[in-house]
CSV table of C-alpha atoms in Angstrom, one decimal:
chain,number,residue,atom,x,y,z
S,123,UNK,CA,0.0,0.0,0.0
S,124,UNK,CA,1.7,3.2,-1.2
S,125,UNK,CA,1.5,5.8,1.5
S,126,UNK,CA,3.2,8.4,-0.6
S,127,UNK,CA,1.9,8.9,-4.1
S,128,UNK,CA,3.1,10.8,-7.1
S,129,UNK,CA,0.4,10.4,-9.7
S,130,UNK,CA,2.2,12.0,-12.6
S,131,UNK,CA,5.0,9.7,-13.9
S,132,UNK,CA,6.3,12.4,-16.2
S,133,UNK,CA,6.1,16.1,-16.9
S,134,UNK,CA,7.5,18.2,-19.7
S,135,UNK,CA,8.0,22.0,-19.4
S,136,UNK,CA,9.6,24.7,-21.5
S,137,UNK,CA,12.7,26.3,-20.2
S,138,UNK,CA,12.0,29.4,-18.2
S,139,UNK,CA,8.4,28.3,-17.3
S,140,UNK,CA,7.2,27.0,-14.0
S,141,UNK,CA,7.4,23.3,-13.1
S,142,UNK,CA,4.9,22.0,-10.6
S,143,UNK,CA,5.3,18.5,-9.2
S,144,UNK,CA,2.6,17.0,-6.9
S,145,UNK,CA,2.6,14.5,-4.1
S,146,UNK,CA,-0.1,13.1,-1.9
S,147,UNK,CA,0.2,11.1,1.2
S,148,UNK,CA,-2.2,9.0,3.3
S,149,UNK,CA,-0.5,8.6,6.7
S,150,UNK,CA,-1.4,11.4,9.1
S,151,UNK,CA,1.6,10.5,11.2
S,152,UNK,CA,4.0,11.9,8.6
S,153,UNK,CA,5.2,15.3,9.8
S,154,UNK,CA,8.3,16.0,7.7
S,155,UNK,CA,8.5,16.0,4.0
S,156,UNK,CA,11.4,16.0,1.6
S,157,UNK,CA,12.0,16.3,-2.1
S,158,UNK,CA,14.9,14.4,-3.7
S,159,UNK,CA,16.3,14.7,-7.2
S,160,UNK,CA,17.8,11.8,-9.0
S,161,UNK,CA,19.9,11.7,-12.2
S,162,UNK,CA,20.4,8.5,-14.1
S,163,UNK,CA,23.0,6.1,-12.6
S,164,UNK,CA,23.3,8.3,-9.4
S,165,UNK,CA,21.7,8.2,-6.0
S,166,UNK,CA,19.0,10.5,-4.9
S,167,UNK,CA,20.2,13.9,-3.7
S,168,UNK,CA,18.3,16.1,-1.2
S,169,UNK,CA,16.7,19.1,-2.7
S,170,UNK,CA,14.3,20.8,-0.2
S,171,UNK,CA,12.2,19.9,2.8
S,172,UNK,CA,9.3,21.2,4.9
S,173,UNK,CA,8.1,20.5,8.4
S,174,UNK,CA,4.4,20.0,9.1
S,175,UNK,CA,4.3,23.2,11.2
S,176,UNK,CA,4.9,25.2,8.0
S,177,UNK,CA,2.9,25.6,4.8
S,178,UNK,CA,5.7,26.9,2.6
S,179,UNK,CA,9.5,26.7,2.3
S,180,UNK,CA,11.6,28.4,-0.3
S,181,UNK,CA,15.1,27.9,-1.4
S,182,UNK,CA,16.2,29.8,-4.5
S,183,UNK,CA,14.2,28.6,-7.5
S,184,UNK,CA,12.6,25.8,-5.5
S,185,UNK,CA,9.5,26.2,-3.3
S,186,UNK,CA,7.6,23.5,-1.5
S,187,UNK,CA,4.0,24.0,-0.4
S,188,UNK,CA,2.2,21.8,2.1
S,189,UNK,CA,-1.5,21.5,2.6
S,190,UNK,CA,-2.0,19.3,5.6
S,191,UNK,CA,-5.8,19.2,5.5
S,192,UNK,CA,-5.6,17.8,1.9
S,193,UNK,CA,-2.5,15.7,2.7
S,194,UNK,CA,-0.9,17.2,-0.4
S,195,UNK,CA,2.4,18.8,-1.2
S,196,UNK,CA,3.9,20.3,-4.3
S,197,UNK,CA,7.3,21.4,-5.5
S,198,UNK,CA,7.5,24.5,-7.7
S,199,UNK,CA,10.6,25.2,-9.8
S,200,UNK,CA,10.8,28.7,-11.2
S,201,UNK,CA,12.3,29.3,-13.7
S,202,UNK,CA,12.8,25.8,-15.0
S,203,UNK,CA,16.2,25.0,-16.5
S,204,UNK,CA,17.4,22.1,-18.7
S,205,UNK,CA,19.7,21.0,-15.8
S,206,UNK,CA,16.5,20.4,-13.8
S,207,UNK,CA,15.7,17.5,-16.0
S,208,UNK,CA,15.7,14.5,-13.6
S,209,UNK,CA,13.4,12.2,-11.6
S,210,UNK,CA,12.0,13.9,-8.5
S,211,UNK,CA,10.9,11.8,-5.5
S,212,UNK,CA,8.7,13.0,-2.8
S,213,UNK,CA,9.4,11.5,0.6
S,214,UNK,CA,7.7,11.6,4.0
S,215,UNK,CA,9.1,10.9,7.5
S,216,UNK,CA,7.0,9.9,10.5
S,217,UNK,CA,9.7,11.1,12.9
S,218,UNK,CA,9.3,7.9,15.0
S,219,UNK,CA,11.2,4.6,15.2
S,220,UNK,CA,13.7,4.1,12.4
S,221,UNK,CA,12.8,7.5,11.1
S,222,UNK,CA,13.1,6.1,7.7
S,223,UNK,CA,11.7,7.8,4.6
S,224,UNK,CA,8.7,6.7,2.7
S,225,UNK,CA,9.1,7.5,-1.0
S,226,UNK,CA,6.7,8.2,-3.8
S,227,UNK,CA,7.2,6.5,-7.2
S,228,UNK,CA,8.8,9.6,-8.7
S,229,UNK,CA,8.0,12.1,-11.5
S,230,UNK,CA,10.4,12.4,-14.4
S,231,UNK,CA,10.7,16.1,-15.3
S,232,UNK,CA,12.0,17.1,-18.7
S,233,UNK,CA,12.8,20.8,-19.3
S,234,UNK,CA,12.8,21.5,-23.0
S,235,UNK,CA,15.3,24.2,-24.1
L,144,UNK,CA,35.2,13.4,1.3
L,145,UNK,CA,33.6,10.7,-0.7
L,146,UNK,CA,30.3,10.7,1.1
L,147,UNK,CA,28.5,7.3,0.7
L,148,UNK,CA,30.2,4.7,-1.5
L,149,UNK,CA,28.8,1.4,-2.7
L,150,UNK,CA,30.4,-1.6,-4.3
L,151,UNK,CA,29.9,-3.1,-6.8
L,152,UNK,CA,28.1,-0.8,-9.2
L,153,UNK,CA,26.7,-3.7,-11.2
L,154,UNK,CA,26.3,-7.4,-10.6
L,155,UNK,CA,24.6,-10.3,-12.3
L,156,UNK,CA,23.8,-13.4,-10.3
L,157,UNK,CA,22.2,-16.8,-11.0
L,158,UNK,CA,19.3,-17.9,-8.9
L,159,UNK,CA,20.6,-19.4,-5.7
L,160,UNK,CA,24.0,-17.6,-5.6
L,161,UNK,CA,24.9,-15.4,-2.7
L,162,UNK,CA,26.6,-12.1,-2.6
L,163,UNK,CA,27.3,-9.1,-0.3
L,164,UNK,CA,26.7,-5.5,-1.2
L,165,UNK,CA,29.1,-3.2,0.5
L,166,UNK,CA,28.4,0.4,1.7
L,167,UNK,CA,30.7,2.8,3.5
L,168,UNK,CA,30.4,6.4,4.6
L,169,UNK,CA,33.0,8.9,5.7
L,170,UNK,CA,30.7,11.6,7.2
L,171,UNK,CA,30.8,10.1,10.7
L,172,UNK,CA,27.1,9.4,10.5
L,173,UNK,CA,25.5,7.2,13.1
L,174,UNK,CA,22.6,5.7,11.2
L,175,UNK,CA,22.7,3.8,7.9
L,176,UNK,CA,20.0,2.4,5.7
L,177,UNK,CA,19.5,0.0,2.8
L,178,UNK,CA,16.8,0.6,0.2
L,179,UNK,CA,15.7,-1.0,-3.0
L,180,UNK,CA,14.2,0.7,-6.0
L,181,UNK,CA,11.9,-1.1,-8.3
L,182,UNK,CA,10.0,0.3,-11.3
L,183,UNK,CA,6.7,1.9,-10.2
L,184,UNK,CA,7.5,1.3,-6.5
L,185,UNK,CA,9.7,4.2,-5.4
L,186,UNK,CA,12.4,3.3,-2.8
L,187,UNK,CA,11.6,0.8,-0.1
L,188,UNK,CA,13.5,0.3,3.1
L,189,UNK,CA,15.1,-3.2,3.6
L,190,UNK,CA,17.1,-2.8,6.8
L,191,UNK,CA,18.5,0.0,8.8
L,192,UNK,CA,21.1,0.5,11.6
L,193,UNK,CA,20.3,3.3,14.0
L,194,UNK,CA,23.8,3.1,15.5
L,195,UNK,CA,26.8,0.9,15.5
L,196,UNK,CA,26.0,-2.5,16.8
L,197,UNK,CA,22.2,-2.4,16.1
L,198,UNK,CA,20.2,-3.4,13.1
L,199,UNK,CA,16.4,-3.6,12.5
L,200,UNK,CA,14.1,-4.7,9.7
L,201,UNK,CA,12.4,-2.3,7.4
L,202,UNK,CA,9.5,-2.7,5.1
L,203,UNK,CA,10.9,-5.5,2.8
L,204,UNK,CA,13.5,-7.5,4.8
L,205,UNK,CA,12.8,-11.1,3.6
L,206,UNK,CA,15.7,-12.7,1.8
L,207,UNK,CA,18.3,-10.3,3.1
L,208,UNK,CA,20.7,-10.0,6.0
L,209,UNK,CA,22.8,-7.1,7.1
L,210,UNK,CA,25.9,-6.4,9.1
L,211,UNK,CA,27.0,-3.1,10.7
L,212,UNK,CA,30.7,-3.9,10.6
L,213,UNK,CA,31.7,-0.6,12.3
L,214,UNK,CA,30.5,2.9,12.3
L,215,UNK,CA,31.5,3.5,8.7
L,216,UNK,CA,30.4,0.2,7.0
L,217,UNK,CA,27.0,-1.4,6.5
L,218,UNK,CA,26.7,-4.5,4.3
L,219,UNK,CA,23.7,-6.2,2.8
L,220,UNK,CA,23.8,-9.9,2.1
L,221,UNK,CA,21.7,-12.0,-0.2
L,222,UNK,CA,22.1,-15.7,0.9
L,223,UNK,CA,20.2,-17.3,-2.0
L,224,UNK,CA,19.4,-14.8,-4.7
L,225,UNK,CA,16.0,-14.9,-6.4
L,226,UNK,CA,14.8,-13.2,-9.6
L,227,UNK,CA,12.5,-11.1,-7.4
L,228,UNK,CA,15.6,-9.5,-5.9
L,229,UNK,CA,16.5,-7.9,-9.2
L,230,UNK,CA,16.6,-4.3,-8.4
L,231,UNK,CA,18.7,-1.2,-7.8
L,232,UNK,CA,20.0,-1.1,-4.2
L,233,UNK,CA,20.8,2.2,-2.5
L,234,UNK,CA,22.6,2.7,0.8
L,235,UNK,CA,22.0,5.9,2.8
L,236,UNK,CA,23.3,7.5,6.0
L,237,UNK,CA,22.3,10.2,8.3
L,238,UNK,CA,23.8,11.8,11.4
L,239,UNK,CA,21.2,10.4,13.7
L,240,UNK,CA,17.9,8.7,13.1
L,241,UNK,CA,16.0,11.8,14.3
L,242,UNK,CA,17.5,13.9,11.5
L,243,UNK,CA,15.7,13.8,8.2
L,244,UNK,CA,18.1,14.4,5.3
L,245,UNK,CA,19.6,11.1,4.3
L,246,UNK,CA,22.6,11.0,2.0
L,247,UNK,CA,22.5,8.3,-0.6
L,248,UNK,CA,25.2,6.3,-2.4
L,249,UNK,CA,25.2,5.9,-6.2
L,250,UNK,CA,23.5,2.5,-6.1
L,251,UNK,CA,24.2,-1.1,-7.1
L,252,UNK,CA,22.2,-2.5,-10.0
L,253,UNK,CA,21.6,-6.2,-9.4
L,254,UNK,CA,20.2,-8.7,-11.9
L,255,UNK,CA,19.3,-12.2,-10.8
L,256,UNK,CA,18.8,-14.6,-13.7
């Protein structure tokens, strides 16, 4: 049972435009959320995170929004650049026990020059 | 500072063979994790080690064993490989289990024939 869902397997965006990647979760115990970026043949690398006590976190071109009531978060990339082309994973952390991350299935972003 | 390293990068096994995947980190992290990534499934936790000398099962531990050799090294062993274990395996580490941002290695692509 997938507790973190990314329903869009792929997304294509023109360079300079906004990319919006979405993520939904089902477990109300999740209280910390992360986005990871993954290039082919490499491990995931941390991009940005948000705590459940916030609804927005910004880091340069990347902004993550959290809607707790809807159990939904999104990653906005503005402006999108060709180097942003990668697979993006949403992950959630219940902050208990192993504190391991529960990952979504990923969204492949392609930024077209 | 190499971060998290994994060996080998690629491996092909026949059903029933055994092998050990190696992972090492040089960031003085206390906690280490093994994940597998399968198409359409995201990353799933196999085993983790909250600190040196401790190991615990994750979401999908069947068919695997682990050893936390020392603070730096965390190995994953397949005693009798099965085709269902064909996957990409990622090792990750974090300062402590209560921290969120895990650092990942480059992965090992394993094929079991």
